[in-house]
mmCIF file of C-alpha atoms in Angstrom:
data_model
loop_
_atom_site.group_PDB
_atom_site.id
_atom_site.type_symbol
_atom_site.label_atom_id
_atom_site.label_comp_id
_atom_site.label_asym_id
_atom_site.label_seq_id
_atom_site.Cartn_x
_atom_site.Cartn_y
_atom_site.Cartn_z
ATOM 1 C CA UNK A 413 34.969 75.302 -35.508
ATOM 2 C CA UNK A 414 31.601 76.609 -33.659
ATOM 3 C CA UNK A 415 32.150 75.306 -29.539
ATOM 4 C CA UNK A 416 28.973 75.246 -27.553
ATOM 5 C CA UNK A 417 29.437 77.110 -23.767
ATOM 6 C CA UNK A 418 27.493 76.718 -20.809
ATOM 7 C CA UNK A 419 27.221 78.791 -17.723
ATOM 8 C CA UNK A 420 24.473 78.259 -15.061
ATOM 9 C CA UNK A 421 22.807 81.624 -13.648
ATOM 10 C CA UNK A 422 20.952 81.083 -10.485
ATOM 11 C CA UNK A 423 17.383 82.930 -10.868
ATOM 12 C CA UNK A 424 14.145 83.339 -8.885
ATOM 13 C CA UNK A 425 11.511 81.702 -10.875
ATOM 14 C CA UNK A 426 9.033 84.623 -10.910
ATOM 15 C CA UNK A 427 11.861 86.450 -12.393
ATOM 16 C CA UNK A 428 12.686 83.509 -15.292
ATOM 17 C CA UNK A 429 11.015 85.087 -18.470
ATOM 18 C CA UNK A 430 12.551 88.735 -16.950
ATOM 19 C CA UNK A 431 15.965 87.561 -16.801
ATOM 20 C CA UNK A 432 15.786 85.297 -20.575
ATOM 21 C CA UNK A 433 14.515 88.503 -22.306
ATOM 22 C CA UNK A 434 17.723 90.475 -21.003
ATOM 23 C CA UNK A 435 19.876 87.529 -22.232
ATOM 24 C CA UNK A 436 18.192 87.682 -25.490
ATOM 25 C CA UNK A 437 19.084 91.584 -25.586
ATOM 26 C CA UNK A 438 23.000 90.343 -24.980
ATOM 27 C CA UNK A 439 22.741 88.086 -27.797
ATOM 28 C CA UNK A 440 21.971 84.763 -26.158
ATOM 29 C CA UNK A 441 19.285 82.715 -27.332
ATOM 30 C CA UNK A 442 19.680 79.374 -26.006
ATOM 31 C CA UNK A 443 18.448 78.648 -22.226
ATOM 32 C CA UNK A 444 17.088 75.790 -20.316
ATOM 33 C CA UNK A 445 15.830 75.530 -17.073
ATOM 34 C CA UNK A 446 13.085 72.816 -14.915
ATOM 35 C CA UNK A 447 10.036 74.653 -14.069
ATOM 36 C CA UNK A 448 9.776 74.243 -9.773
ATOM 37 C CA UNK A 449 6.507 72.572 -9.205
ATOM 38 C CA UNK A 450 4.673 71.097 -6.526
ATOM 39 C CA UNK A 451 2.417 67.957 -7.324
ATOM 40 C CA UNK A 452 -0.901 68.064 -6.026
ATOM 41 C CA UNK A 453 -3.704 65.150 -6.393
ATOM 42 C CA UNK A 454 -6.917 65.809 -6.788
ATOM 43 C CA UNK A 455 -10.027 63.526 -8.383
ATOM 44 C CA UNK A 456 -8.758 63.916 -12.357
ATOM 45 C CA UNK A 457 -5.439 63.130 -11.053
ATOM 46 C CA UNK A 458 -2.146 65.095 -10.429
ATOM 47 C CA UNK A 459 -1.810 68.528 -10.789
ATOM 48 C CA UNK A 460 0.875 70.969 -10.540
ATOM 49 C CA UNK A 461 1.443 74.098 -8.625
ATOM 50 C CA UNK A 462 4.311 76.256 -10.102
ATOM 51 C CA UNK A 463 6.564 77.748 -6.792
ATOM 52 C CA UNK A 464 7.311 81.192 -7.881
ATOM 53 C CA UNK A 465 9.577 82.304 -5.224
ATOM 54 C CA UNK A 466 12.143 79.214 -5.689
ATOM 55 C CA UNK A 467 15.625 79.856 -7.340
ATOM 56 C CA UNK A 468 16.286 77.547 -9.904
ATOM 57 C CA UNK A 469 19.673 76.769 -12.431
ATOM 58 C CA UNK A 470 18.892 78.967 -15.774
ATOM 59 C CA UNK A 471 21.367 76.949 -18.000
ATOM 60 C CA UNK A 472 22.701 79.850 -20.798
ATOM 61 C CA UNK A 473 24.159 78.449 -23.493
ATOM 62 C CA UNK A 474 25.859 80.258 -26.421
ATOM 63 C CA UNK A 475 28.248 79.265 -29.490
ATOM 64 C CA UNK A 476 31.690 80.542 -30.471
ATOM 65 C CA UNK A 477 34.810 79.797 -32.009
ATOM 66 C CA UNK A 478 37.130 80.193 -29.300
ATOM 67 C CA UNK A 479 37.114 80.931 -25.608
ATOM 68 C CA UNK A 480 37.976 84.379 -25.395
ATOM 69 C CA UNK A 481 34.691 85.535 -27.135
ATOM 70 C CA UNK A 482 32.666 83.018 -24.996
ATOM 71 C CA UNK A 483 34.445 85.044 -21.755
ATOM 72 C CA UNK A 484 33.729 88.370 -23.206
ATOM 73 C CA UNK A 485 30.166 87.457 -23.112
ATOM 74 C CA UNK A 486 30.282 86.062 -19.470
ATOM 75 C CA UNK A 487 31.451 89.471 -18.299
ATOM 76 C CA UNK A 488 28.486 91.125 -20.024
ATOM 77 C CA UNK A 489 25.777 89.019 -18.722
ATOM 78 C CA UNK A 490 27.921 89.788 -14.884
ATOM 79 C CA UNK A 491 27.750 93.292 -15.581
ATOM 80 C CA UNK A 492 24.233 92.882 -16.514
ATOM 81 C CA UNK A 493 22.679 91.101 -13.851
ATOM 82 C CA UNK A 494 25.498 92.778 -11.429
ATOM 83 C CA UNK A 495 27.015 89.427 -10.620
ATOM 84 C CA UNK A 496 30.208 89.387 -8.413
ATOM 85 C CA UNK A 497 30.799 85.731 -7.877
ATOM 86 C CA UNK A 498 32.254 83.857 -10.712
ATOM 87 C CA UNK A 499 30.515 82.251 -13.212
ATOM 88 C CA UNK A 500 32.010 78.965 -14.760
ATOM 89 C CA UNK A 501 32.452 78.668 -18.287
ATOM 90 C CA UNK A 502 31.929 75.174 -19.390
ATOM 91 C CA UNK A 503 32.720 73.351 -22.952
ATOM 92 C CA UNK A 504 29.669 70.926 -23.373
ATOM 93 C CA UNK A 505 30.516 67.822 -25.130
ATOM 94 C CA UNK A 506 28.781 67.166 -28.349
ATOM 95 C CA UNK A 507 28.040 63.338 -27.248
ATOM 96 C CA UNK A 508 26.175 65.394 -24.246
ATOM 97 C CA UNK A 509 24.395 67.955 -25.977
ATOM 98 C CA UNK A 510 21.111 66.443 -27.169
ATOM 99 C CA UNK A 511 20.318 63.166 -25.108
ATOM 100 C CA UNK A 512 19.223 60.337 -27.470
ATOM 101 C CA UNK A 513 15.884 58.557 -27.296
ATOM 102 C CA UNK A 514 16.430 55.192 -25.385
ATOM 103 C CA UNK A 515 14.252 52.514 -27.166
ATOM 104 C CA UNK A 516 10.997 51.431 -25.413
ATOM 105 C CA UNK A 517 9.706 47.683 -25.601
ATOM 106 C CA UNK A 518 6.210 47.565 -25.186
ATOM 107 C CA UNK A 519 6.323 44.043 -24.722
ATOM 108 C CA UNK A 520 3.580 42.972 -27.363
ATOM 109 C CA UNK A 521 6.077 42.598 -30.464
ATOM 110 C CA UNK A 522 6.640 46.513 -30.861
ATOM 111 C CA UNK A 523 9.361 48.897 -30.118
ATOM 112 C CA UNK A 524 9.638 52.586 -29.941
ATOM 113 C CA UNK A 525 12.979 53.599 -30.911
ATOM 114 C CA UNK A 526 15.221 56.154 -33.140
ATOM 115 C CA UNK A 527 15.682 55.049 -37.037
ATOM 116 C CA UNK A 528 19.104 53.701 -36.514
ATOM 117 C CA UNK A 529 18.062 51.165 -33.484
ATOM 118 C CA UNK A 530 18.231 47.665 -35.056
ATOM 119 C CA UNK A 531 14.869 46.156 -33.361
ATOM 120 C CA UNK A 532 16.000 42.505 -34.044
ATOM 121 C CA UNK A 533 12.822 40.472 -34.954
ATOM 122 C CA UNK A 534 10.431 43.147 -33.158
ATOM 123 C CA UNK A 535 8.071 45.395 -34.837
ATOM 124 C CA UNK A 536 9.432 49.088 -34.795
ATOM 125 C CA UNK A 537 8.099 52.891 -34.539
ATOM 126 C CA UNK A 538 10.530 55.221 -35.678
ATOM 127 C CA UNK A 539 10.691 58.049 -32.921
ATOM 128 C CA UNK A 540 12.898 60.851 -32.365
ATOM 129 C CA UNK A 541 11.470 63.062 -29.257
ATOM 130 C CA UNK A 542 11.405 66.474 -29.491
ATOM 131 C CA UNK A 543 10.193 67.224 -26.206
ATOM 132 C CA UNK A 544 6.603 66.886 -26.695
ATOM 133 C CA UNK A 545 3.795 65.130 -24.413
ATOM 134 C CA UNK A 546 3.124 61.715 -25.383
ATOM 135 C CA UNK A 547 6.514 60.458 -26.259
ATOM 136 C CA UNK A 548 5.822 57.016 -25.369
ATOM 137 C CA UNK A 549 7.045 57.065 -22.266
ATOM 138 C CA UNK A 550 4.081 57.216 -19.805
ATOM 139 C CA UNK A 551 2.116 54.390 -18.983
ATOM 140 C CA UNK A 552 -1.339 55.653 -20.519
ATOM 141 C CA UNK A 553 0.547 56.278 -23.636
ATOM 142 C CA UNK A 554 2.249 52.960 -23.697
ATOM 143 C CA UNK A 555 -1.204 51.212 -22.933
ATOM 144 C CA UNK A 556 -3.057 52.830 -25.485
ATOM 145 C CA UNK A 557 -0.136 52.042 -27.684
ATOM 146 C CA UNK A 558 -0.848 48.352 -27.334
ATOM 147 C CA UNK A 559 -4.498 48.681 -27.573
ATOM 148 C CA UNK A 560 -3.965 50.189 -31.134
ATOM 149 C CA UNK A 561 -1.165 48.222 -32.371
ATOM 150 C CA UNK A 562 -3.329 45.200 -31.555
ATOM 151 C CA UNK A 563 -6.294 46.549 -34.361
ATOM 152 C CA UNK A 564 -6.037 46.802 -38.015
ATOM 153 C CA UNK A 565 -7.274 50.128 -38.793
ATOM 154 C CA UNK A 566 -7.434 49.699 -42.643
ATOM 155 C CA UNK A 567 -10.283 51.867 -44.073
ATOM 156 C CA UNK A 568 -10.934 53.870 -40.626
ATOM 157 C CA UNK A 569 -10.585 57.264 -40.325
ATOM 158 C CA UNK A 570 -8.718 58.706 -36.899
ATOM 159 C CA UNK A 571 -8.854 61.417 -34.741
ATOM 160 C CA UNK A 572 -6.099 61.907 -32.145
ATOM 161 C CA UNK A 573 -7.406 64.593 -29.303
ATOM 162 C CA UNK A 574 -4.376 66.152 -27.696
ATOM 163 C CA UNK A 575 -1.750 64.486 -30.029
ATOM 164 C CA UNK A 576 1.017 65.777 -28.347
ATOM 165 C CA UNK A 577 4.094 64.037 -29.916
ATOM 166 C CA UNK A 578 1.817 62.636 -32.212
ATOM 167 C CA UNK A 579 2.954 59.072 -31.631
ATOM 168 C CA UNK A 580 -0.726 57.429 -31.493
ATOM 169 C CA UNK A 581 -1.503 58.591 -34.448
ATOM 170 C CA UNK A 582 1.778 57.605 -35.755
ATOM 171 C CA UNK A 583 0.922 54.171 -34.705
ATOM 172 C CA UNK A 584 -2.649 54.316 -36.192
ATOM 173 C CA UNK A 585 -1.375 55.159 -39.437
ATOM 174 C CA UNK A 586 1.303 52.320 -39.383
ATOM 175 C CA UNK A 587 -2.043 49.867 -38.549
ATOM 176 C CA UNK A 588 -3.549 51.090 -41.802
ATOM 177 C CA UNK A 589 -5.640 53.717 -41.133
ATOM 178 C CA UNK A 590 -6.890 55.860 -44.063
ATOM 179 C CA UNK A 591 -6.757 59.028 -42.860
ATOM 180 C CA UNK A 592 -5.544 60.738 -39.456
ATOM 181 C CA UNK A 593 -6.182 63.737 -37.875
ATOM 182 C CA UNK A 594 -3.383 65.018 -34.719
ATOM 183 C CA UNK A 595 -4.989 67.796 -32.833
ATOM 184 C CA UNK A 596 -2.834 69.691 -29.996
ATOM 185 C CA UNK A 597 -3.329 73.328 -28.592
ATOM 186 C CA UNK A 598 0.177 73.882 -29.377
ATOM 187 C CA UNK A 599 2.008 73.689 -32.959
ATOM 188 C CA UNK A 600 3.335 70.421 -32.872
ATOM 189 C CA UNK A 601 3.341 70.063 -36.782
ATOM 190 C CA UNK A 602 7.090 69.990 -37.072
ATOM 191 C CA UNK A 603 7.302 67.068 -34.464
ATOM 192 C CA UNK A 604 4.668 64.895 -35.734
ATOM 193 C CA UNK A 605 5.346 65.384 -39.419
ATOM 194 C CA UNK A 606 9.268 64.413 -38.972
ATOM 195 C CA UNK A 607 8.368 61.414 -36.889
ATOM 196 C CA UNK A 608 6.016 60.493 -39.877
ATOM 197 C CA UNK A 609 8.796 60.726 -42.618
ATOM 198 C CA UNK A 610 10.825 58.390 -40.739
ATOM 199 C CA UNK A 611 7.834 55.989 -40.838
ATOM 200 C CA UNK A 612 7.247 56.763 -44.615
ATOM 201 C CA UNK A 613 3.727 57.885 -43.233
ATOM 202 C CA UNK A 614 2.265 60.689 -45.506
ATOM 203 C CA UNK A 615 -1.323 60.799 -44.342
ATOM 204 C CA UNK A 616 -1.302 62.519 -40.911
ATOM 205 C CA UNK A 617 -2.887 65.818 -41.151
ATOM 206 C CA UNK A 618 -2.187 68.458 -37.540
ATOM 207 C CA UNK A 619 -4.614 70.668 -36.204
ATOM 208 C CA UNK A 620 -3.678 73.575 -34.074
ATOM 209 C CA UNK A 621 -7.140 73.666 -31.572
ATOM 210 C CA UNK A 622 -7.817 73.472 -28.020
ATOM 211 C CA UNK A 623 -9.498 70.283 -27.412
ATOM 212 C CA UNK A 624 -11.369 71.747 -24.644
ATOM 213 C CA UNK A 625 -12.967 74.818 -26.375
ATOM 214 C CA UNK A 626 -15.980 74.970 -28.681
ATOM 215 C CA UNK A 627 -14.064 75.460 -31.770
ATOM 216 C CA UNK A 628 -12.097 72.598 -32.690
ATOM 217 C CA UNK A 629 -11.030 73.329 -36.511
ATOM 218 C CA UNK A 630 -11.875 69.719 -37.676
ATOM 219 C CA UNK A 631 -14.487 68.383 -40.146
ATOM 220 C CA UNK A 632 -16.214 65.016 -40.925
ATOM 221 C CA UNK A 633 -16.751 62.017 -38.897
ATOM 222 C CA UNK A 634 -14.251 59.624 -37.718
ATOM 223 C CA UNK A 635 -14.103 56.005 -36.999
ATOM 224 C CA UNK A 636 -11.903 56.098 -34.467
ATOM 225 C CA UNK A 637 -11.137 58.744 -31.616
ATOM 226 C CA UNK A 638 -8.242 58.929 -29.113
ATOM 227 C CA UNK A 639 -7.991 60.925 -26.211
ATOM 228 C CA UNK A 640 -5.258 60.639 -23.552
ATOM 229 C CA UNK A 641 -5.148 64.158 -21.633
ATOM 230 C CA UNK A 642 -7.148 63.216 -18.070
ATOM 231 C CA UNK A 643 -10.829 61.942 -16.850
ATOM 232 C CA UNK A 644 -12.425 65.541 -16.688
ATOM 233 C CA UNK A 645 -10.925 66.825 -19.950
ATOM 234 C CA UNK A 646 -12.270 63.512 -21.650
ATOM 235 C CA UNK A 647 -15.732 64.309 -19.871
ATOM 236 C CA UNK A 648 -16.009 67.831 -20.954
ATOM 237 C CA UNK A 649 -14.765 67.014 -24.664
ATOM 238 C CA UNK A 650 -17.797 64.330 -25.037
ATOM 239 C CA UNK A 651 -20.385 66.700 -26.875
ATOM 240 C CA UNK A 652 -17.642 67.163 -29.474
ATOM 241 C CA UNK A 653 -16.541 63.718 -29.710
ATOM 242 C CA UNK A 654 -20.078 62.384 -30.188
ATOM 243 C CA UNK A 655 -20.554 65.103 -32.947
ATOM 244 C CA UNK A 656 -17.697 63.763 -34.977
ATOM 245 C CA UNK A 657 -17.722 59.906 -33.981
ATOM 246 C CA UNK A 658 -19.594 57.606 -36.242
ATOM 247 C CA UNK A 659 -22.219 55.044 -34.760
ATOM 248 C CA UNK A 660 -20.211 51.947 -33.598
ATOM 249 C CA UNK A 661 -17.332 54.030 -33.923
ATOM 250 C CA UNK A 662 -14.417 53.426 -31.166
ATOM 251 C CA UNK A 663 -13.140 55.940 -28.598
ATOM 252 C CA UNK A 664 -10.059 55.149 -26.766
ATOM 253 C CA UNK A 665 -9.537 57.046 -23.736
ATOM 254 C CA UNK A 666 -6.307 57.155 -21.171
ATOM 255 C CA UNK A 667 -4.981 59.710 -18.687
ATOM 256 C CA UNK A 668 -7.254 58.797 -16.184
ATOM 257 C CA UNK A 669 -6.378 58.010 -12.575
ATOM 258 C CA UNK A 670 -7.512 54.569 -11.199
ATOM 259 C CA UNK A 671 -9.793 56.657 -8.505
ATOM 260 C CA UNK A 672 -11.724 58.629 -10.446
ATOM 261 C CA UNK A 673 -11.924 55.893 -13.687
ATOM 262 C CA UNK A 674 -14.941 54.431 -12.866
ATOM 263 C CA UNK A 675 -16.769 57.519 -12.302
ATOM 264 C CA UNK A 676 -15.471 58.870 -15.581
ATOM 265 C CA UNK A 677 -16.397 55.903 -17.729
ATOM 266 C CA UNK A 678 -19.717 55.763 -16.150
ATOM 267 C CA UNK A 679 -20.355 59.365 -17.342
ATOM 268 C CA UNK A 680 -19.124 58.162 -20.762
ATOM 269 C CA UNK A 681 -20.947 55.134 -20.605
ATOM 270 C CA UNK A 682 -24.171 57.481 -20.152
ATOM 271 C CA UNK A 683 -23.435 59.057 -23.381
ATOM 272 C CA UNK A 684 -24.653 55.087 -24.875
ATOM 273 C CA UNK A 685 -21.753 53.784 -25.039
ATOM 274 C CA UNK A 686 -20.537 50.403 -24.106
ATOM 275 C CA UNK A 687 -17.096 49.368 -22.489
ATOM 276 C CA UNK A 688 -15.080 46.965 -24.524
ATOM 277 C CA UNK A 689 -12.342 46.377 -22.183
ATOM 278 C CA UNK A 690 -9.807 48.266 -19.942
ATOM 279 C CA UNK A 691 -7.022 47.970 -18.061
ATOM 280 C CA UNK A 692 -4.652 49.489 -15.553
ATOM 281 C CA UNK A 693 -1.008 50.399 -14.838
ATOM 282 C CA UNK A 694 0.004 51.463 -11.620
ATOM 283 C CA UNK A 695 -2.475 54.524 -10.975
ATOM 284 C CA UNK A 696 -3.262 54.599 -14.283
ATOM 285 C CA UNK A 697 -6.647 53.974 -16.433
ATOM 286 C CA UNK A 698 -7.169 53.080 -20.029
ATOM 287 C CA UNK A 699 -10.316 52.066 -21.624
ATOM 288 C CA UNK A 700 -11.676 51.324 -25.561
ATOM 289 C CA UNK A 701 -15.595 51.755 -25.797
ATOM 290 C CA UNK A 702 -17.996 51.764 -28.477
ATOM 291 C CA UNK A 703 -20.133 54.086 -29.477
ATOM 292 C CA UNK A 704 -23.813 52.257 -30.192
ATOM 293 C CA UNK A 705 -25.648 55.097 -32.301
#
């Protein structure tokens, strides 16, 4: 039986990529670490400054049939990195290998949970997080989900800009949207379509593109646009949004911080949009607007 083993290496953040490359040469391909960030605040919300000089824990995982083979690999790692101290080899329990996705109650009759979870009388979106941004945990995502799940998108086409996990796209499809396009700068195709399959949804198209670039890889007009990636990013995308959103179409905006949301929404409205409704959760603002022309 294959067993999962783990060792921890202390590595300076600036050397992390070099270290991982050396581990891959030794035959180790599974690693994990938390990037050390300093949180910054500006008009657009929170930013993150990576701390290059900080030492971090690099979790190194490998799979062997017996402990002796794992210990041999640990010796090779010590030789490669000239480590003199003992490296503790830990056998990882399968129960702790992959954390389950905790159910999220949106408090509107809907819950986000794994497929096997019983929601009792609640409506449920089946969802298994694979690590992409937008899992439903953040306030901005939850507020948008409440707005989306409160509507019927029958006969509508929807464009989800900066889709991340695709949870907003999934909600729109569940609420009867005819066509949904999930656009993200990363290739999130596997995760989005996997979670779509858990809900018997087959009308989501994934497009890989940068929402802030001039080339989007999206054609056609849409009745609805979602964008949940920040106030400045929303404003830098407004020319494109105007191009693809139909007259009287709906624009769902989130990811704005309260101290700049009014300024952002005023600029959006200057493109001839009318504010339909808005909400704030903690310091985050969410709004729905209608395109007038």
